[in-house]
Every structure is written in C-alpha cells, then in structure tokens.
mmCIF file of C-alpha atoms in Angstrom:
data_model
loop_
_atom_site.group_PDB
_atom_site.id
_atom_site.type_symbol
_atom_site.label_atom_id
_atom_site.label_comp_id
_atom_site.label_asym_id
_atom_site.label_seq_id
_atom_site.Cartn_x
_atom_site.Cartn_y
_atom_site.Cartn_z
ATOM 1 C CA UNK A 123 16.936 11.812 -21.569
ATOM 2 C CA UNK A 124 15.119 14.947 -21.050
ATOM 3 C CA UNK A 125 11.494 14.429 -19.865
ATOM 4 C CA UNK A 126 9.816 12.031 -17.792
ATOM 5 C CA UNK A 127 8.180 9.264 -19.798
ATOM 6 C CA UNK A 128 4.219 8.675 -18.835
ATOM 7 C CA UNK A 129 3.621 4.978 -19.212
ATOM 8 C CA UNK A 130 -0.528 5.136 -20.781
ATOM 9 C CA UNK A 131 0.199 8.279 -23.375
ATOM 10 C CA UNK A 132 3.611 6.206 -24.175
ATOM 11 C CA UNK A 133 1.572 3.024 -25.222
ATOM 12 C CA UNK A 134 -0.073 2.537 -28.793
ATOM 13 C CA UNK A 135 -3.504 3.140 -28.407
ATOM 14 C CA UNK A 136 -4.156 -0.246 -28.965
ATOM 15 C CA UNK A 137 -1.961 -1.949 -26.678
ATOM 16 C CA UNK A 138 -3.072 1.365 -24.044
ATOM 17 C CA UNK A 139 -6.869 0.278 -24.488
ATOM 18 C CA UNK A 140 -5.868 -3.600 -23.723
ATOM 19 C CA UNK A 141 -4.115 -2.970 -20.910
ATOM 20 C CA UNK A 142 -7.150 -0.559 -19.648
ATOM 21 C CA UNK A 143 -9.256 -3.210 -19.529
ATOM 22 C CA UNK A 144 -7.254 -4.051 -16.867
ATOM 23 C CA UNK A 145 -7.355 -0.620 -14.892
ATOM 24 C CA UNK A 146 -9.505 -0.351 -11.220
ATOM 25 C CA UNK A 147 -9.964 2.956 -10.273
ATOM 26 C CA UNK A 148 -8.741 3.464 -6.352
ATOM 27 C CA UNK A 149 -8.514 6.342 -4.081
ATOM 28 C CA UNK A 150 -5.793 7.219 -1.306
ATOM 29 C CA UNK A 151 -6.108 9.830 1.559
ATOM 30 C CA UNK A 152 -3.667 12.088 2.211
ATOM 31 C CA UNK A 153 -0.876 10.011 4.624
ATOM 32 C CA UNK A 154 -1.898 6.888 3.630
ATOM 33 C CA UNK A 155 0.614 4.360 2.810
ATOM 34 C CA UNK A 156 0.499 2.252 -0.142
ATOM 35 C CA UNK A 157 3.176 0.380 0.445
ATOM 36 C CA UNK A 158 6.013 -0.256 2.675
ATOM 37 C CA UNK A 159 9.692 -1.414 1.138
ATOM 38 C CA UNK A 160 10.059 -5.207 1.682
ATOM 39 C CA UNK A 161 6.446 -6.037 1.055
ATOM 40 C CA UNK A 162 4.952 -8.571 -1.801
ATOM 41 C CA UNK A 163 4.797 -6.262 -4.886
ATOM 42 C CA UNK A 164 2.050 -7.989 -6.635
ATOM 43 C CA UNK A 165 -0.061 -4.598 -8.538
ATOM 44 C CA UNK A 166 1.077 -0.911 -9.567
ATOM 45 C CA UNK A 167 -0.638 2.168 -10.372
ATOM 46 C CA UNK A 168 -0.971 5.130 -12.572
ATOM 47 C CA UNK A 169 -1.471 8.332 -10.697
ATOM 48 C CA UNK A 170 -4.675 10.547 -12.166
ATOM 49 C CA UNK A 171 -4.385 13.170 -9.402
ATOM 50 C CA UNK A 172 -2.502 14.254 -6.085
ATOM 51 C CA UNK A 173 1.149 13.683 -5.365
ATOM 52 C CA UNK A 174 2.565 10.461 -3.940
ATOM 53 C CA UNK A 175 6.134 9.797 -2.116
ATOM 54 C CA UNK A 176 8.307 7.369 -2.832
ATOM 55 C CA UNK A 177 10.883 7.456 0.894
ATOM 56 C CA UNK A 178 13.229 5.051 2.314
ATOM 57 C CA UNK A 179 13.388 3.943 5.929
ATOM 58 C CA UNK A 180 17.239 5.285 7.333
ATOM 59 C CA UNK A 181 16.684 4.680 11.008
ATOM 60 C CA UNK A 182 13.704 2.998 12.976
ATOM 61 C CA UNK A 183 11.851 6.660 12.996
ATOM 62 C CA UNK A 184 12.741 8.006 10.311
ATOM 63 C CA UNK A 185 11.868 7.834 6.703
ATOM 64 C CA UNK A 186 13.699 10.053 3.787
ATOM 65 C CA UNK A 187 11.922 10.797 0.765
ATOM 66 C CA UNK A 188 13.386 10.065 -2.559
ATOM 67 C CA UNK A 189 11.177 11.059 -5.288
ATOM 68 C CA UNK A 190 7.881 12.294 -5.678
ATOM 69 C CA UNK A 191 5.329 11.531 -8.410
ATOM 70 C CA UNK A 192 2.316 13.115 -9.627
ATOM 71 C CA UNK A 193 -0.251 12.904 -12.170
ATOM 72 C CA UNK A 194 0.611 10.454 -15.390
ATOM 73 C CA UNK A 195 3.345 8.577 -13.052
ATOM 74 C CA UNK A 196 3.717 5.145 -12.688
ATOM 75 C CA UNK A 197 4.027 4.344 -9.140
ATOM 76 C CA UNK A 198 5.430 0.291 -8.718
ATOM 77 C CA UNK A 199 7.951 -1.084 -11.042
ATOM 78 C CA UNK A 200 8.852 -4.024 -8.576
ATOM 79 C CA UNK A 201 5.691 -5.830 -9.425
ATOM 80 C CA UNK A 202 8.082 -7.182 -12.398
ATOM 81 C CA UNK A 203 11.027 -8.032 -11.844
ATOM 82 C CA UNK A 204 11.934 -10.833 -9.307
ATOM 83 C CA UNK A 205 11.656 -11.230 -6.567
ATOM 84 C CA UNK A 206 8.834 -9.206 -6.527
ATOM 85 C CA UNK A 207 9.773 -6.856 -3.375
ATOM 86 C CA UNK A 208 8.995 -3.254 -3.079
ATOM 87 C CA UNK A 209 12.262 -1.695 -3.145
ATOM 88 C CA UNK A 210 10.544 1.571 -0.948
ATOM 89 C CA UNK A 211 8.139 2.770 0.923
ATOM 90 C CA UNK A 212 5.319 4.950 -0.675
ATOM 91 C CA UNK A 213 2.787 7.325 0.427
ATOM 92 C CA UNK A 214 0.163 9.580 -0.478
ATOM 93 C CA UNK A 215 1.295 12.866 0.290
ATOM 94 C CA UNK A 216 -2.092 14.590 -0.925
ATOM 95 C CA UNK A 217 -5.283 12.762 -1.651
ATOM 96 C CA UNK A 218 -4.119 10.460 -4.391
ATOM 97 C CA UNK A 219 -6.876 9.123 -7.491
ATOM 98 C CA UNK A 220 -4.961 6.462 -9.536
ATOM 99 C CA UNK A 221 -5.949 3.702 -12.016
ATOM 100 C CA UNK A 222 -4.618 0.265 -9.736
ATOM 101 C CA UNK A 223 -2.973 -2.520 -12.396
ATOM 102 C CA UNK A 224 -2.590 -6.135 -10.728
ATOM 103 C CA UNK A 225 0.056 -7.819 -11.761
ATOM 104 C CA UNK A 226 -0.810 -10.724 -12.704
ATOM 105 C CA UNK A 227 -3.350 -10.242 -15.275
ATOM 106 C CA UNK A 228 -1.024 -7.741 -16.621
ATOM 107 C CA UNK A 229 1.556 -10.071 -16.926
ATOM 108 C CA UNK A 230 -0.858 -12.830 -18.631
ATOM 109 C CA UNK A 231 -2.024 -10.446 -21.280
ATOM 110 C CA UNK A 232 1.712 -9.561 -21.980
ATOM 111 C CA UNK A 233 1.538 -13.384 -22.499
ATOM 112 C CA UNK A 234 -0.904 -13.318 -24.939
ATOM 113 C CA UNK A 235 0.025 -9.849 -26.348
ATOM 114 C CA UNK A 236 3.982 -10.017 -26.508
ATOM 115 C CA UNK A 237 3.896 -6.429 -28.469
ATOM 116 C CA UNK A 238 2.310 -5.035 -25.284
ATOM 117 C CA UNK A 239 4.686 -7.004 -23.096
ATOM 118 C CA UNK A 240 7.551 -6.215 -24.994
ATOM 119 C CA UNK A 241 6.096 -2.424 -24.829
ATOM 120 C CA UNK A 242 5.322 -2.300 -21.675
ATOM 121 C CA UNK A 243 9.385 -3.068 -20.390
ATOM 122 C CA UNK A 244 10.494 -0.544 -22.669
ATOM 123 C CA UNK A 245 8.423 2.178 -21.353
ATOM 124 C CA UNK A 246 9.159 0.790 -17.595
ATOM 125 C CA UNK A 247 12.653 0.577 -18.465
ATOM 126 C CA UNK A 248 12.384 4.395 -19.754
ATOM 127 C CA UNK A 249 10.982 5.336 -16.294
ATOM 128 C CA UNK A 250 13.587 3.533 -14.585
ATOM 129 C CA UNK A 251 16.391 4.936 -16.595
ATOM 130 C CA UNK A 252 14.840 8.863 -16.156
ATOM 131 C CA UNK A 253 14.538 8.344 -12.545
ATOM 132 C CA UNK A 254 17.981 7.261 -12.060
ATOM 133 C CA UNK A 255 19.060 10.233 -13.871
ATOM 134 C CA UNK A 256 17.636 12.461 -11.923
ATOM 135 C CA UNK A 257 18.273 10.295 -8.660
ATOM 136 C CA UNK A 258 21.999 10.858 -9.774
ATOM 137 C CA UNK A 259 21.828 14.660 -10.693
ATOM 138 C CA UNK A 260 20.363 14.922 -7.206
ATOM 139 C CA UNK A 261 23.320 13.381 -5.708
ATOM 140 C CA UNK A 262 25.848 15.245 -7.311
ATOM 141 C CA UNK A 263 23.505 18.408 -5.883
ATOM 142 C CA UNK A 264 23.996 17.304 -2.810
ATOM 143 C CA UNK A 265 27.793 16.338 -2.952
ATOM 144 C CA UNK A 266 28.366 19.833 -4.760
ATOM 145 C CA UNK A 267 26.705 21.386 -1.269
ATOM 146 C CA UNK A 268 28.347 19.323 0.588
ATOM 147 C CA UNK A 269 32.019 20.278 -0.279
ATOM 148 C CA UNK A 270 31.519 23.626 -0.467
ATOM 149 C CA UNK A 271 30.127 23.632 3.111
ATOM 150 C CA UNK A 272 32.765 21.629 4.173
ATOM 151 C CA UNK A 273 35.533 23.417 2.794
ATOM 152 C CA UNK A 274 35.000 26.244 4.517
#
C-alpha cells in the first residue's frame, strides 16, 4: 500500500452520488473537539478543508496525537463496527469544513444497496489497513531513535 485511499473519489459514481444524498455540510473551529475516545460513535465525516487530529488521552492532562487528516479523509470508522465506541479523541486543529454522514441512514441504504455496503467496508477497510501502516512505520521511527539514543 502506497497512498492513502479517499473514501468519495474511491466510490463508483453511482454508489458516491447515493451515499451524498446522505451528506450535511458542518463546520468546526479551530480547537474544537469532535469527539472524545469512549463516546457513542453514531456519524462520521469527510474532511473538505482544514486539518483535524486524531490524539489519545496518556495521562489525565495530557493528550498525544496520533495521526492527522486533511482534506478527502475520512474522519470516524467506529461508527461501524460494534460496539460503536470512538476508539480516540479528535479535534480540529485548523478550522475544519467537512461533509457529516450519520450512521444510521448510511447503514440502511447499505441495506438496501448491498454493492454500496459491500463498497463502502472495502474502502474503510483500505483506510484502516493504510493507517496502520503508517501507524507501524511510525513506530519503528521511533524505536530506531530510540536505540540509537540509548546506546550511547
């Protein structure tokens, strides 16, 4: 896997313009959060513009950031897959415009669509499996630094 996968370009057209129908365009200010790990993960988003963070909490205070997604990303993946938690904590780390998807509607068209359901995990599951990757190569960054700071 080389590139990020965009969730709307990776859709038919079709199945893109269904699940449009769908779409409620929201705005975020800059350090507002949209959602805090643990919460009820019931919508998701596609960013238009501005950057958001994706962090976890590590102590009471503090918060680390683990990715960070901008224009074309999809920003939720929870909102499917029991039980339905937000696994972090995001925020808008610039004024964010997105298209807001809730989830169920989504998940009743898949119903009635299973091409665009059966689309729609394959794409998320492409997101999923590009972020890990990098997630990992990250890691490894960091372990790399790590013993060679250590060992000397």
């Amino acid at each position: 896997m080389t590139r990020a996968t965009k969730l709307l370009p990776a859709l038919p057209p079709p199945q893109r313009e269904r699940l449009m129908t769908l779409a409620r365009e929201v705005s975020f200010p800059e350090d507002t959060r949209i959602f805090e790990a643990g919460g009820t993960a019931d919508r998701f988003w596609v960013i238009r513009s501005g950057a958001v963070s994706l962090d976890q909490q590590v102590t009471s205070v503090q918060r680390v950031t683990v990715a960070s997604l901008g224009a074309g990303d999809l920003l939720g993946w929870s909102w499917l897959f029991p039980p339905h938690r937000w696994d972090f904590g995001a925020a808008a780390f610039s004024p964010v415009r997105a298209y807001e998807f809730e989830a169920q509607p989504v998940l009743a068209l898949c119903e009635q669509d299973p091409q665009l359901g059966m689309s729609l995990v394959r794409i998320v599951a492409e997101i999923l499996a590009y972020r890990l990757e990098t997630t990992r190569g990250q890691l490894m960054e960091r372990y790399t630094m790590h013993r060679r700071g250590g060992s000397r």
